[in-house]
CSV table of C-alpha atoms in Angstrom, one decimal:
chain,number,residue,atom,x,y,z
T,1,MET,CA,-35.0,31.1,-46.1
T,2,THR,CA,-37.6,32.2,-43.8
T,3,ALA,CA,-38.6,30.5,-40.6
T,4,SER,CA,-41.1,27.9,-40.9
T,5,LEU,CA,-44.6,27.1,-38.2
T,6,ALA,CA,-42.1,23.8,-37.4
T,7,SER,CA,-38.6,25.4,-37.5
T,8,GLY,CA,-37.2,24.4,-34.2
T,9,LYS,CA,-40.2,22.8,-32.7
T,10,LEU,CA,-41.6,19.5,-31.9
T,11,TYR,CA,-45.0,18.3,-33.3
T,12,ILE,CA,-46.7,16.0,-30.3
T,13,ASP,CA,-50.6,15.7,-30.0
T,14,GLY,CA,-51.5,18.3,-32.7
T,15,ALA,CA,-48.8,21.2,-30.9
T,16,PHE,CA,-45.8,22.8,-32.4
T,17,THR,CA,-43.8,22.4,-29.1
T,18,PRO,CA,-40.5,24.5,-28.8
T,19,ALA,CA,-37.3,23.0,-27.2
T,20,THR,CA,-33.4,22.9,-27.4
T,21,THR,CA,-32.0,23.5,-30.8
T,22,ALA,CA,-29.3,23.1,-33.2
T,23,PRO,CA,-28.7,24.2,-36.6
T,24,VAL,CA,-29.5,23.1,-39.9
T,25,ARG,CA,-27.2,23.8,-42.4
T,26,GLU,CA,-27.1,23.7,-46.2
T,27,LYS,CA,-24.4,21.3,-47.4
T,28,ALA,CA,-22.9,22.9,-50.4
T,29,THR,CA,-22.3,26.2,-48.6
T,30,GLY,CA,-22.5,25.6,-44.7
T,31,GLU,CA,-25.0,28.4,-44.6
T,32,GLN,CA,-27.7,28.2,-41.9
T,33,ILE,CA,-31.0,27.3,-43.4
T,34,GLY,CA,-33.2,26.8,-40.3
T,35,GLU,CA,-33.0,24.8,-36.8
T,36,TYR,CA,-34.7,21.7,-35.3
T,37,ALA,CA,-35.4,20.7,-32.1
T,38,GLN,CA,-33.9,17.9,-29.8
T,39,ALA,CA,-36.3,15.9,-28.6
T,40,THR,CA,-35.4,14.0,-25.3
T,41,PRO,CA,-36.7,10.6,-24.0
T,42,ALA,CA,-39.3,11.8,-22.1
T,43,ASP,CA,-40.6,14.0,-25.6
T,44,VAL,CA,-40.2,10.6,-27.4
T,45,ASP,CA,-42.7,9.2,-24.4
T,46,ARG,CA,-45.5,11.9,-25.0
T,47,ALA,CA,-45.3,11.5,-28.6
T,48,VAL,CA,-45.9,7.4,-28.2
T,49,ALA,CA,-48.5,8.2,-25.4
T,50,ALA,CA,-50.8,10.8,-27.9
T,51,ALA,CA,-50.6,8.5,-30.8
T,52,ARG,CA,-51.7,5.9,-29.0
T,53,ALA,CA,-54.3,7.6,-27.1
T,54,ALA,CA,-55.5,9.2,-31.0
T,55,GLN,CA,-55.6,5.6,-32.7
T,56,PRO,CA,-58.7,4.0,-31.8
T,57,GLY,CA,-60.6,7.5,-32.7
T,58,TRP,CA,-58.3,7.6,-36.0
T,59,ALA,CA,-58.9,3.6,-37.4
T,60,ALA,CA,-63.1,4.3,-36.2
T,61,LEU,CA,-62.9,6.9,-38.8
T,62,SER,CA,-64.6,5.6,-42.3
T,63,ALA,CA,-61.9,5.2,-45.2
T,64,PRO,CA,-63.0,8.0,-47.3
T,65,GLU,CA,-62.6,10.5,-44.0
T,66,ARG,CA,-59.0,9.4,-43.4
T,67,ALA,CA,-58.2,9.5,-47.8
T,68,ALA,CA,-59.7,13.3,-47.1
T,69,HIS,CA,-57.0,13.9,-44.6
T,70,LEU,CA,-54.5,12.4,-47.3
T,71,ASP,CA,-55.7,14.5,-50.0
T,72,ARG,CA,-55.4,17.5,-48.1
T,73,PHE,CA,-51.7,16.4,-46.8
T,74,ALA,CA,-51.2,16.1,-50.4
T,75,ALA,CA,-52.5,19.3,-51.4
T,76,HIS,CA,-50.4,21.4,-49.0
T,77,LEU,CA,-47.0,19.7,-50.0
T,78,ARG,CA,-48.0,20.2,-53.9
T,79,GLY,CA,-49.0,23.9,-53.2
T,80,ARG,CA,-45.3,24.3,-52.0
T,81,TYR,CA,-43.6,22.1,-54.8
T,82,ASP,CA,-41.0,24.5,-55.7
T,83,GLU,CA,-39.8,25.1,-52.5
T,84,LEU,CA,-39.8,21.8,-51.4
T,85,ILE,CA,-37.3,21.2,-54.5
T,86,ASP,CA,-35.0,24.6,-53.6
T,87,LEU,CA,-35.1,22.7,-50.1
T,88,SER,CA,-34.1,19.2,-51.2
T,89,MET,CA,-31.3,20.7,-53.0
T,90,ARG,CA,-30.1,22.8,-50.3
T,91,GLU,CA,-30.8,20.0,-47.2
T,92,THR,CA,-29.6,17.1,-49.1
T,93,GLY,CA,-26.9,18.4,-51.4
T,94,GLY,CA,-28.8,16.7,-54.2
T,95,VAL,CA,-29.3,18.2,-58.1
T,96,ARG,CA,-32.2,19.4,-59.0
T,97,ALA,CA,-33.3,16.1,-61.0
T,98,LYS,CA,-33.0,14.4,-57.9
T,99,ALA,CA,-34.8,16.8,-55.7
T,100,GLU,CA,-37.6,16.7,-58.3
T,101,ASP,CA,-37.3,12.5,-58.2
T,102,GLU,CA,-37.9,12.5,-54.7
T,103,VAL,CA,-40.6,14.9,-54.1
T,104,SER,CA,-42.6,14.0,-57.0
T,105,ALA,CA,-42.0,9.9,-55.9
T,106,GLY,CA,-43.7,11.3,-52.1
T,107,LEU,CA,-46.1,13.0,-53.7
T,108,ARG,CA,-47.3,9.9,-56.0
T,109,GLN,CA,-47.0,7.9,-52.5
T,110,LEU,CA,-49.6,9.9,-50.7
T,111,ALA,CA,-51.7,9.4,-54.0
T,112,ILE,CA,-51.7,5.7,-53.7
T,113,SER,CA,-52.2,5.2,-50.5
T,114,SER,CA,-55.2,7.9,-50.5
T,115,VAL,CA,-57.1,5.4,-53.1
T,116,GLN,CA,-55.8,2.5,-50.9
T,117,ALA,CA,-57.9,3.5,-48.2
T,118,THR,CA,-60.9,3.3,-50.0
T,119,GLN,CA,-60.5,-0.2,-51.6
T,120,SER,CA,-61.0,-3.7,-50.6
T,121,ALA,CA,-60.8,-3.7,-46.8
T,122,GLY,CA,-60.0,-7.8,-47.2
T,123,ASP,CA,-60.9,-11.2,-48.5
T,124,ILE,CA,-63.6,-13.6,-48.7
T,125,LEU,CA,-61.7,-17.1,-48.3
T,126,GLN,CA,-62.7,-20.4,-49.3
T,127,PRO,CA,-64.6,-22.2,-46.2
T,128,TYR,CA,-63.1,-24.8,-44.0
T,129,LYS,CA,-65.9,-26.7,-44.0
T,130,ALA,CA,-69.3,-26.5,-45.9
T,131,GLY,CA,-72.2,-24.1,-44.4
T,132,LYS,CA,-69.4,-21.8,-43.1
T,133,LEU,CA,-68.2,-18.2,-44.5
T,134,SER,CA,-64.5,-17.2,-43.8
T,135,LEU,CA,-63.7,-13.5,-44.1
T,136,SER,CA,-60.5,-11.9,-43.6
T,137,ARG,CA,-60.3,-7.9,-42.9
T,138,ALA,CA,-57.0,-5.4,-43.2
T,139,VAL,CA,-56.9,-4.3,-39.5
T,140,PRO,CA,-54.4,-1.4,-38.1
T,141,LEU,CA,-51.4,-2.4,-36.5
T,142,GLY,CA,-51.3,0.5,-34.2
T,143,VAL,CA,-48.8,2.9,-33.2
T,144,ILE,CA,-45.9,3.1,-36.0
T,145,GLY,CA,-42.5,4.4,-35.2
T,146,ILE,CA,-40.6,6.0,-38.5
T,147,ILE,CA,-37.0,6.5,-38.4
T,148,THR,CA,-35.6,7.6,-41.7
T,149,PRO,CA,-32.6,8.2,-43.3
T,150,TRP,CA,-30.8,11.5,-45.0
T,151,ASN,CA,-30.6,10.7,-48.6
T,152,TYR,CA,-34.4,11.0,-49.6
T,153,PRO,CA,-35.7,12.0,-46.1
T,154,LEU,CA,-38.9,13.2,-47.6
T,155,ASN,CA,-40.2,10.1,-50.0
T,156,LEU,CA,-38.6,7.6,-47.6
T,157,ALA,CA,-40.7,8.9,-45.0
T,158,MET,CA,-43.5,9.0,-46.8
T,159,ARG,CA,-43.3,5.7,-48.0
T,160,ALA,CA,-44.0,4.6,-44.3
T,161,VAL,CA,-46.2,7.4,-43.2
T,162,ALA,CA,-48.7,7.4,-46.3
T,163,PRO,CA,-50.1,3.9,-46.0
T,164,GLY,CA,-49.2,3.9,-42.2
T,165,LEU,CA,-52.1,6.8,-41.8
T,166,ALA,CA,-53.8,5.4,-44.8
T,167,PHE,CA,-55.0,2.1,-42.8
T,168,GLY,CA,-56.1,3.3,-39.7
T,169,ASN,CA,-52.1,3.3,-37.9
T,170,THR,CA,-50.9,6.7,-35.9
T,171,ILE,CA,-47.3,7.3,-36.5
T,172,VAL,CA,-44.3,8.9,-34.4
T,173,LEU,CA,-42.0,9.6,-37.2
T,174,LYS,CA,-37.9,10.9,-36.0
T,175,PRO,CA,-36.2,12.2,-39.5
T,176,ALA,CA,-32.2,11.9,-39.8
T,177,GLU,CA,-30.9,15.1,-38.0
T,178,LEU,CA,-28.8,16.0,-41.1
T,179,THR,CA,-32.7,16.4,-42.8
T,180,PRO,CA,-34.8,17.0,-40.7
T,181,ILE,CA,-36.8,19.9,-42.1
T,182,LEU,CA,-37.8,18.3,-45.4
T,183,GLY,CA,-37.6,14.8,-44.1
T,184,GLY,CA,-40.5,15.9,-41.2
T,185,GLN,CA,-40.8,19.6,-40.5
T,186,ILE,CA,-42.5,20.1,-43.2
T,187,LEU,CA,-44.4,16.9,-43.3
T,188,ALA,CA,-45.6,18.1,-39.4
T,189,GLU,CA,-46.5,21.4,-41.1
T,190,ALA,CA,-48.7,19.9,-43.4
T,191,ALA,CA,-50.6,17.1,-41.0
T,192,HIS,CA,-51.2,20.3,-39.2
T,193,HIS,CA,-52.9,21.9,-42.0
T,194,ALA,CA,-54.5,18.6,-43.1
T,195,GLY,CA,-56.5,18.7,-40.1
T,196,PHE,CA,-55.2,15.7,-38.8
T,197,PRO,CA,-56.7,14.9,-35.1
T,198,PRO,CA,-54.7,15.8,-32.3
T,199,GLY,CA,-51.9,12.8,-31.8
T,200,VAL,CA,-52.2,10.7,-35.0
T,201,PHE,CA,-49.1,12.2,-36.6
T,202,ASN,CA,-46.2,13.3,-34.2
T,203,LEU,CA,-42.6,14.7,-35.0
T,204,VAL,CA,-40.1,14.0,-32.9
T,205,THR,CA,-36.5,15.5,-34.6
T,206,GLY,CA,-33.4,15.2,-32.7
T,207,ASP,CA,-30.0,13.0,-32.7
T,208,GLY,CA,-29.7,9.4,-33.0
T,209,PRO,CA,-28.6,8.8,-29.4
T,210,ASP,CA,-31.0,10.3,-27.3
T,211,ALA,CA,-34.6,10.7,-29.8
T,212,GLY,CA,-33.3,8.0,-32.2
T,213,HIS,CA,-32.3,5.5,-29.6
T,214,ALA,CA,-35.5,6.0,-27.3
T,215,LEU,CA,-37.9,5.2,-30.2
T,216,ALA,CA,-36.2,2.8,-31.2
T,217,GLU,CA,-36.3,0.8,-27.8
T,218,HIS,CA,-39.4,2.2,-26.8
T,219,ARG,CA,-42.0,-0.8,-25.7
T,220,GLY,CA,-45.2,1.4,-26.6
T,221,LEU,CA,-44.4,1.2,-30.8
T,222,ASP,CA,-47.0,-1.8,-32.4
T,223,LEU,CA,-44.3,-1.8,-35.2
T,224,LEU,CA,-40.5,0.2,-35.8
T,225,ASP,CA,-40.2,1.1,-39.6
T,226,PHE,CA,-36.2,2.1,-39.9
T,227,THR,CA,-34.2,2.6,-43.0
T,228,GLY,CA,-30.5,3.2,-42.9
T,229,SER,CA,-27.3,1.5,-42.0
T,230,ARG,CA,-26.7,-2.1,-41.4
T,231,GLU,CA,-25.0,-1.9,-38.4
T,232,VAL,CA,-28.0,0.4,-36.6
T,233,GLY,CA,-30.5,-2.1,-38.1
T,234,LEU,CA,-28.6,-4.9,-36.7
T,235,ALA,CA,-28.6,-3.5,-33.5
T,236,ILE,CA,-32.5,-2.5,-33.7
T,237,ALA,CA,-33.2,-6.4,-34.4
T,238,ALA,CA,-31.1,-7.7,-31.5
T,239,SER,CA,-32.9,-5.2,-29.3
T,240,ALA,CA,-36.0,-6.4,-30.8
T,241,ALA,CA,-35.4,-10.4,-29.7
T,242,THR,CA,-35.4,-10.0,-26.4
T,243,ASP,CA,-39.0,-9.1,-26.4
T,244,LEU,CA,-40.3,-10.0,-30.2
T,245,ARG,CA,-41.4,-6.7,-31.0
T,246,GLN,CA,-42.3,-6.1,-34.3
T,247,ILE,CA,-39.8,-4.2,-37.2
T,248,ARG,CA,-39.3,-3.7,-40.5
T,249,LEU,CA,-35.8,-2.9,-41.6
T,250,GLU,CA,-34.9,-1.7,-45.0
T,251,LEU,CA,-30.7,-2.0,-44.7
T,252,GLY,CA,-27.8,-1.1,-47.0
T,253,GLY,CA,-26.3,-3.8,-49.3
T,254,SER,CA,-22.8,-4.4,-51.7
T,255,ASN,CA,-24.6,-4.1,-54.8
T,256,ALA,CA,-23.0,-5.2,-57.9
T,257,PHE,CA,-22.9,-4.6,-61.5
T,258,VAL,CA,-21.8,-7.3,-63.8
T,259,VAL,CA,-20.5,-6.8,-67.3
T,260,LEU,CA,-20.4,-9.8,-69.3
T,261,ASP,CA,-18.0,-9.9,-72.0
T,262,ASP,CA,-20.5,-9.3,-74.9
T,263,ALA,CA,-21.9,-6.3,-73.1
T,264,ASP,CA,-22.5,-3.1,-74.9
T,265,LEU,CA,-20.0,-1.0,-72.9
T,266,ASP,CA,-21.6,2.3,-74.1
T,267,LEU,CA,-24.9,1.4,-72.3
T,268,ALA,CA,-22.9,-0.4,-69.8
T,269,ALA,CA,-20.6,2.8,-68.9
T,270,SER,CA,-24.0,5.2,-69.1
T,271,CYS,CA,-25.5,2.9,-66.5
T,272,ALA,CA,-22.8,2.6,-64.6
T,273,LEU,CA,-22.4,6.6,-64.1
T,274,ILE,CA,-26.5,5.8,-62.8
T,275,ALA,CA,-25.8,3.1,-60.4
T,276,SER,CA,-22.7,4.3,-58.7
T,277,LEU,CA,-23.3,8.4,-59.2
T,278,GLU,CA,-26.7,9.1,-59.0
T,279,PHE,CA,-27.1,11.7,-55.7
T,280,GLN,CA,-23.4,11.1,-55.2
T,281,GLY,CA,-23.5,7.9,-54.8
T,282,GLN,CA,-25.3,8.0,-51.4
T,283,THR,CA,-28.1,6.0,-51.8
T,284,CYS,CA,-28.8,2.0,-50.4
T,285,ILE,CA,-28.9,0.9,-54.0
T,286,SER,CA,-26.2,2.4,-55.7
T,287,ALA,CA,-23.3,0.0,-57.2
T,288,SER,CA,-20.5,-0.6,-54.5
T,289,ARG,CA,-18.8,-3.5,-57.0
T,290,HIS,CA,-18.4,-3.2,-60.6
T,291,ILE,CA,-17.4,-7.0,-62.1
T,292,VAL,CA,-15.9,-7.2,-65.1
T,293,LEU,CA,-14.9,-9.8,-67.9
T,294,ARG,CA,-11.2,-9.3,-68.4
T,295,SER,CA,-11.5,-9.4,-72.2
T,296,VAL,CA,-13.7,-6.3,-72.3
T,297,ALA,CA,-12.0,-4.9,-68.7
T,298,ASP,CA,-9.6,-2.1,-70.3
T,299,ARG,CA,-12.0,-0.5,-72.7
T,300,TYR,CA,-15.0,-0.7,-70.3
T,301,ALA,CA,-12.5,1.4,-67.7
T,302,GLU,CA,-11.5,3.5,-70.1
T,303,THR,CA,-15.6,4.3,-71.2
T,304,VAL,CA,-16.3,4.6,-67.7
T,305,THR,CA,-13.2,7.0,-66.9
T,306,GLN,CA,-13.9,9.2,-70.2
T,307,ARG,CA,-17.2,9.8,-68.8
T,308,VAL,CA,-16.6,10.3,-65.2
T,309,ALA,CA,-13.6,13.1,-65.6
T,310,ALA,CA,-16.0,15.0,-67.6
T,311,LEU,CA,-18.5,15.3,-65.0
T,312,ARG,CA,-19.2,18.9,-63.6
T,313,VAL,CA,-19.0,18.9,-59.2
T,314,GLY,CA,-20.5,22.1,-57.6
T,315,ASP,CA,-23.3,23.5,-56.2
T,316,PRO,CA,-26.5,22.1,-57.3
T,317,VAL,CA,-28.7,25.4,-56.3
T,318,ARG,CA,-26.3,28.0,-57.9
T,319,GLU,CA,-24.4,25.9,-60.9
T,320,ASP,CA,-25.4,23.9,-63.8
T,321,VAL,CA,-23.9,20.7,-62.4
T,322,ASP,CA,-24.0,16.9,-62.5
T,323,LEU,CA,-23.1,16.1,-59.0
T,324,GLY,CA,-23.1,18.0,-55.7
T,325,PRO,CA,-21.7,17.8,-52.2
T,326,LEU,CA,-21.3,14.8,-49.8
T,327,ILE,CA,-23.9,14.8,-47.1
T,328,SER,CA,-21.0,15.8,-44.4
T,329,GLU,CA,-17.5,15.9,-43.4
T,330,THR,CA,-18.3,12.4,-41.6
T,331,GLN,CA,-19.6,10.9,-44.5
T,332,ARG,CA,-16.5,12.3,-46.8
T,333,ASP,CA,-13.8,11.2,-44.7
T,334,ARG,CA,-15.6,7.6,-44.7
T,335,VAL,CA,-15.2,7.0,-48.5
T,336,HIS,CA,-11.5,9.0,-48.9
T,337,GLN,CA,-10.1,7.5,-45.3
T,338,THR,CA,-11.9,4.1,-45.2
T,339,ILE,CA,-12.6,3.2,-48.6
T,340,VAL,CA,-10.4,5.2,-51.4
T,341,GLN,CA,-6.9,5.4,-49.8
T,342,PRO,CA,-6.5,2.1,-48.4
T,343,SER,CA,-8.0,0.1,-51.7
T,344,ILE,CA,-5.2,2.5,-53.0
T,345,ALA,CA,-2.7,1.5,-50.5
T,346,LYS,CA,-3.2,-2.0,-51.4
T,347,GLY,CA,-3.0,-1.6,-55.3
T,348,ALA,CA,-5.7,-0.1,-56.6
T,349,LYS,CA,-5.2,2.3,-58.9
T,350,VAL,CA,-7.2,6.0,-59.7
T,351,THR,CA,-7.9,6.5,-63.1
T,352,THR,CA,-9.7,9.7,-62.5
T,353,GLY,CA,-10.8,11.6,-59.0
T,354,GLY,CA,-9.7,10.4,-55.6
T,355,THR,CA,-9.6,14.3,-54.5
T,356,TYR,CA,-12.0,16.6,-52.8
T,357,GLU,CA,-12.5,20.2,-51.6
T,358,GLY,CA,-14.7,20.7,-48.6
T,359,LEU,CA,-17.7,18.4,-49.3
T,360,PHE,CA,-17.1,18.1,-53.0
T,361,TYR,CA,-15.8,14.6,-53.8
T,362,ARG,CA,-14.7,14.1,-57.6
T,363,PRO,CA,-16.0,11.1,-58.9
T,364,THR,CA,-13.8,8.6,-58.6
T,365,VAL,CA,-12.8,5.6,-60.8
T,366,LEU,CA,-10.2,2.7,-59.2
T,367,THR,CA,-9.1,-0.4,-61.4
T,368,GLY,CA,-7.3,-3.1,-60.3
T,369,VAL,CA,-9.9,-3.7,-57.5
T,370,THR,CA,-9.2,-6.8,-55.5
T,371,PRO,CA,-11.8,-8.8,-53.3
T,372,ASP,CA,-9.6,-7.9,-50.0
T,373,MET,CA,-9.6,-4.3,-50.4
T,374,PRO,CA,-12.5,-2.0,-48.5
T,375,ALA,CA,-13.4,-1.0,-52.1
T,376,PHE,CA,-14.9,-4.2,-52.6
T,377,THR,CA,-16.0,-5.2,-49.3
T,378,GLU,CA,-17.9,-2.3,-47.9
T,379,GLU,CA,-20.9,-0.2,-49.1
T,380,ILE,CA,-18.9,2.5,-50.5
T,381,PHE,CA,-22.1,5.7,-49.6
T,382,GLY,CA,-20.2,8.1,-52.3
T,383,PRO,CA,-19.0,8.4,-55.9
T,384,VAL,CA,-16.9,5.7,-56.4
T,385,ILE,CA,-16.7,3.1,-59.2
T,386,PRO,CA,-14.3,0.4,-58.2
T,387,ILE,CA,-14.0,-2.4,-61.1
T,388,THR,CA,-12.9,-5.9,-60.2
T,389,VAL,CA,-11.5,-7.9,-63.2
T,390,VAL,CA,-12.6,-11.5,-63.3
T,391,ASP,CA,-12.2,-14.2,-65.7
T,392,SER,CA,-15.2,-16.4,-66.2
T,393,GLU,CA,-19.1,-15.9,-65.7
T,394,GLU,CA,-19.0,-18.3,-62.7
T,395,GLU,CA,-16.1,-16.3,-60.8
T,396,ALA,CA,-18.4,-13.0,-61.1
T,397,VAL,CA,-21.5,-14.9,-60.1
T,398,ALA,CA,-19.3,-16.5,-56.9
T,399,LEU,CA,-18.1,-12.9,-56.3
T,400,VAL,CA,-21.4,-11.4,-56.6
T,401,ASN,CA,-23.1,-13.6,-54.1
T,402,GLY,CA,-21.9,-13.7,-50.2
T,403,TYR,CA,-22.5,-10.0,-49.6
T,404,PRO,CA,-25.6,-8.4,-48.1
T,405,MET,CA,-27.4,-6.7,-51.4
T,406,LEU,CA,-30.8,-5.0,-52.4
T,407,MET,CA,-30.0,-4.3,-56.4
T,408,ASN,CA,-27.8,-6.0,-58.8
T,409,SER,CA,-26.9,-5.2,-62.6
T,410,VAL,CA,-26.1,-7.4,-65.2
T,411,PHE,CA,-25.0,-6.4,-69.1
T,412,SER,CA,-25.2,-8.8,-71.8
T,413,ALA,CA,-25.9,-8.5,-75.7
T,414,ASP,CA,-27.8,-12.1,-75.1
T,415,LEU,CA,-30.8,-11.2,-72.9
T,416,ILE,CA,-31.4,-15.1,-72.5
T,417,ARG,CA,-27.5,-15.0,-71.0
T,418,GLY,CA,-28.3,-12.2,-69.1
T,419,MET,CA,-31.6,-13.2,-67.2
T,420,THR,CA,-29.8,-16.7,-66.7
T,421,VAL,CA,-27.2,-14.9,-64.5
T,422,ALA,CA,-29.5,-12.6,-63.3
T,423,GLU,CA,-31.4,-15.8,-61.7
T,424,ARG,CA,-28.5,-16.9,-59.7
T,425,LEU,CA,-27.9,-13.5,-58.0
T,426,GLN,CA,-28.9,-13.6,-54.7
T,427,ALA,CA,-30.8,-9.8,-54.6
T,428,GLY,CA,-33.8,-9.1,-54.3
T,429,GLU,CA,-34.3,-6.8,-57.8
T,430,VAL,CA,-31.5,-7.5,-60.4
T,431,HIS,CA,-31.6,-5.7,-63.9
T,432,VAL,CA,-30.6,-6.9,-67.1
T,433,ASN,CA,-28.8,-3.9,-69.3
T,434,ASP,CA,-30.1,-1.2,-67.1
T,435,ALA,CA,-30.1,0.2,-63.6
T,436,HIS,CA,-32.2,1.9,-60.8
T,437,ALA,CA,-35.6,1.2,-62.7
T,438,ARG,CA,-36.5,1.2,-58.6
T,439,HIS,CA,-39.6,-1.5,-59.5
T,440,GLY,CA,-38.8,-3.6,-56.5
T,441,ALA,CA,-40.2,-1.9,-53.6
T,442,GLU,CA,-43.7,-1.9,-55.2
T,443,ASN,CA,-43.3,-5.5,-56.4
T,444,GLN,CA,-41.8,-7.6,-53.2
T,445,MET,CA,-44.1,-9.4,-51.5
T,446,PRO,CA,-44.1,-10.6,-48.1
T,447,GLY,CA,-43.9,-14.8,-48.2
T,448,PHE,CA,-42.2,-17.6,-47.2
T,449,THR,CA,-40.2,-17.8,-50.6
T,450,ARG,CA,-37.7,-15.1,-51.6
T,451,ARG,CA,-38.7,-13.1,-54.3
T,452,GLN,CA,-36.4,-11.9,-57.2
T,453,TRP,CA,-37.5,-9.2,-59.9
T,454,ILE,CA,-36.2,-9.4,-62.6
T,455,GLY,CA,-35.9,-6.4,-65.1
T,456,VAL,CA,-34.7,-6.1,-68.6
T,457,GLN,CA,-33.8,-3.1,-70.8
T,458,ARG,CA,-35.2,-4.1,-74.6
T,459,THR,CA,-34.9,-0.9,-76.0
T,460,PRO,CA,-32.4,1.7,-76.0
T,461,LEU,CA,-31.8,3.3,-72.4
T,462,ASP,CA,-33.6,7.0,-71.8
T,463,VAL,CA,-30.2,8.0,-69.6
T,464,PRO,CA,-29.6,11.4,-68.4
T,465,SER,CA,-27.3,13.6,-71.1
T,466,TRP,CA,-24.5,14.1,-68.1
T,467,THR,CA,-23.9,10.0,-68.2
T,468,ARG,CA,-23.3,9.6,-72.1
């Protein structure tokens, strides 16, 4: 790959700035495909100061003017679509379908935000007293710091960057050090080509202890938006509580996949592969616990095992495969040494998989998993399907609840029964006879009640061929 304008550079106050660099490697081969700048706390200070200085002027632009900048931002990315697909496969290790989904979702978010910028600026409220007029209007927060993860680097960055810019905020973005090109450098180049005023969009690549920590702790931000691990999120929340800094966190969870005794097992098995193995299981919405009623558990395990054993693992750039490599040796060792092997030592059985070569981890099915095993208690973030058997619907619900969760699934031939169980699960999003429909992010609304989204699959599921 040829070096890009932003390779090995920070982007602060409208200028690309050289800094000490570290390599970016292709996950499947280990080949160096670029380099990224190592921002220091002083660099983060400069970026936040530039964003602070630029914010009033950016907010003062008309909504159509800000939307035009977003449109040019999107046009630059669309013009590099094929390049971005290839980069996503190389930098994240995902297969082509995952790359296309990620890049397309990022472009959709830009389009949505561009339109939203020119829509309603507020509401007319019922007056509290006769003869009065009450108005509310949407105003920018100010400077937003954004820290993004490595699994969907472009899409998850754009989910905060695009609406943030649309409504008059300025941005300091720190992408994950494992994916700094797609998650940051590409966006800095697009912002530069779009002609954003200096300081409106700033990029500080670097490692977590330096760049990430400095941005997370910065008192010059009006909001910190963090997507990542629960452990880091808890530390950010504890720090922010000391002076009531505003934060928005999206963290991981131990999501559940419930198979009731009347479920269509072929459908459930197809969805299981999507729920637990899409992008090698490295998403916050991946199913980490398969909870199955005893009367169908053996047939379910056999059906899932047959399908998992047939999956192809390899280099997604150079081979026609179903799963690519894990993101890093650290992640591979966590899956194998912290979750799979200790669970086997406690009595879990491997029906397929459980081995690896380099970063290529064979998709794995574990049976006999009990609630005291790491394969049940931990968010796996790897290509593992752990199956836990229960004797009743009540026991299934009890085992699901009590863990942090984002997205669950319930399978039953009786849709009313499935929806009734779904309503009892303590997750923001639950699917009946489906998996990963991804409507939750667009439908969650702030408020004083817990809002739950329930999706129901009423027709035969259009699943990828590799899951059938």
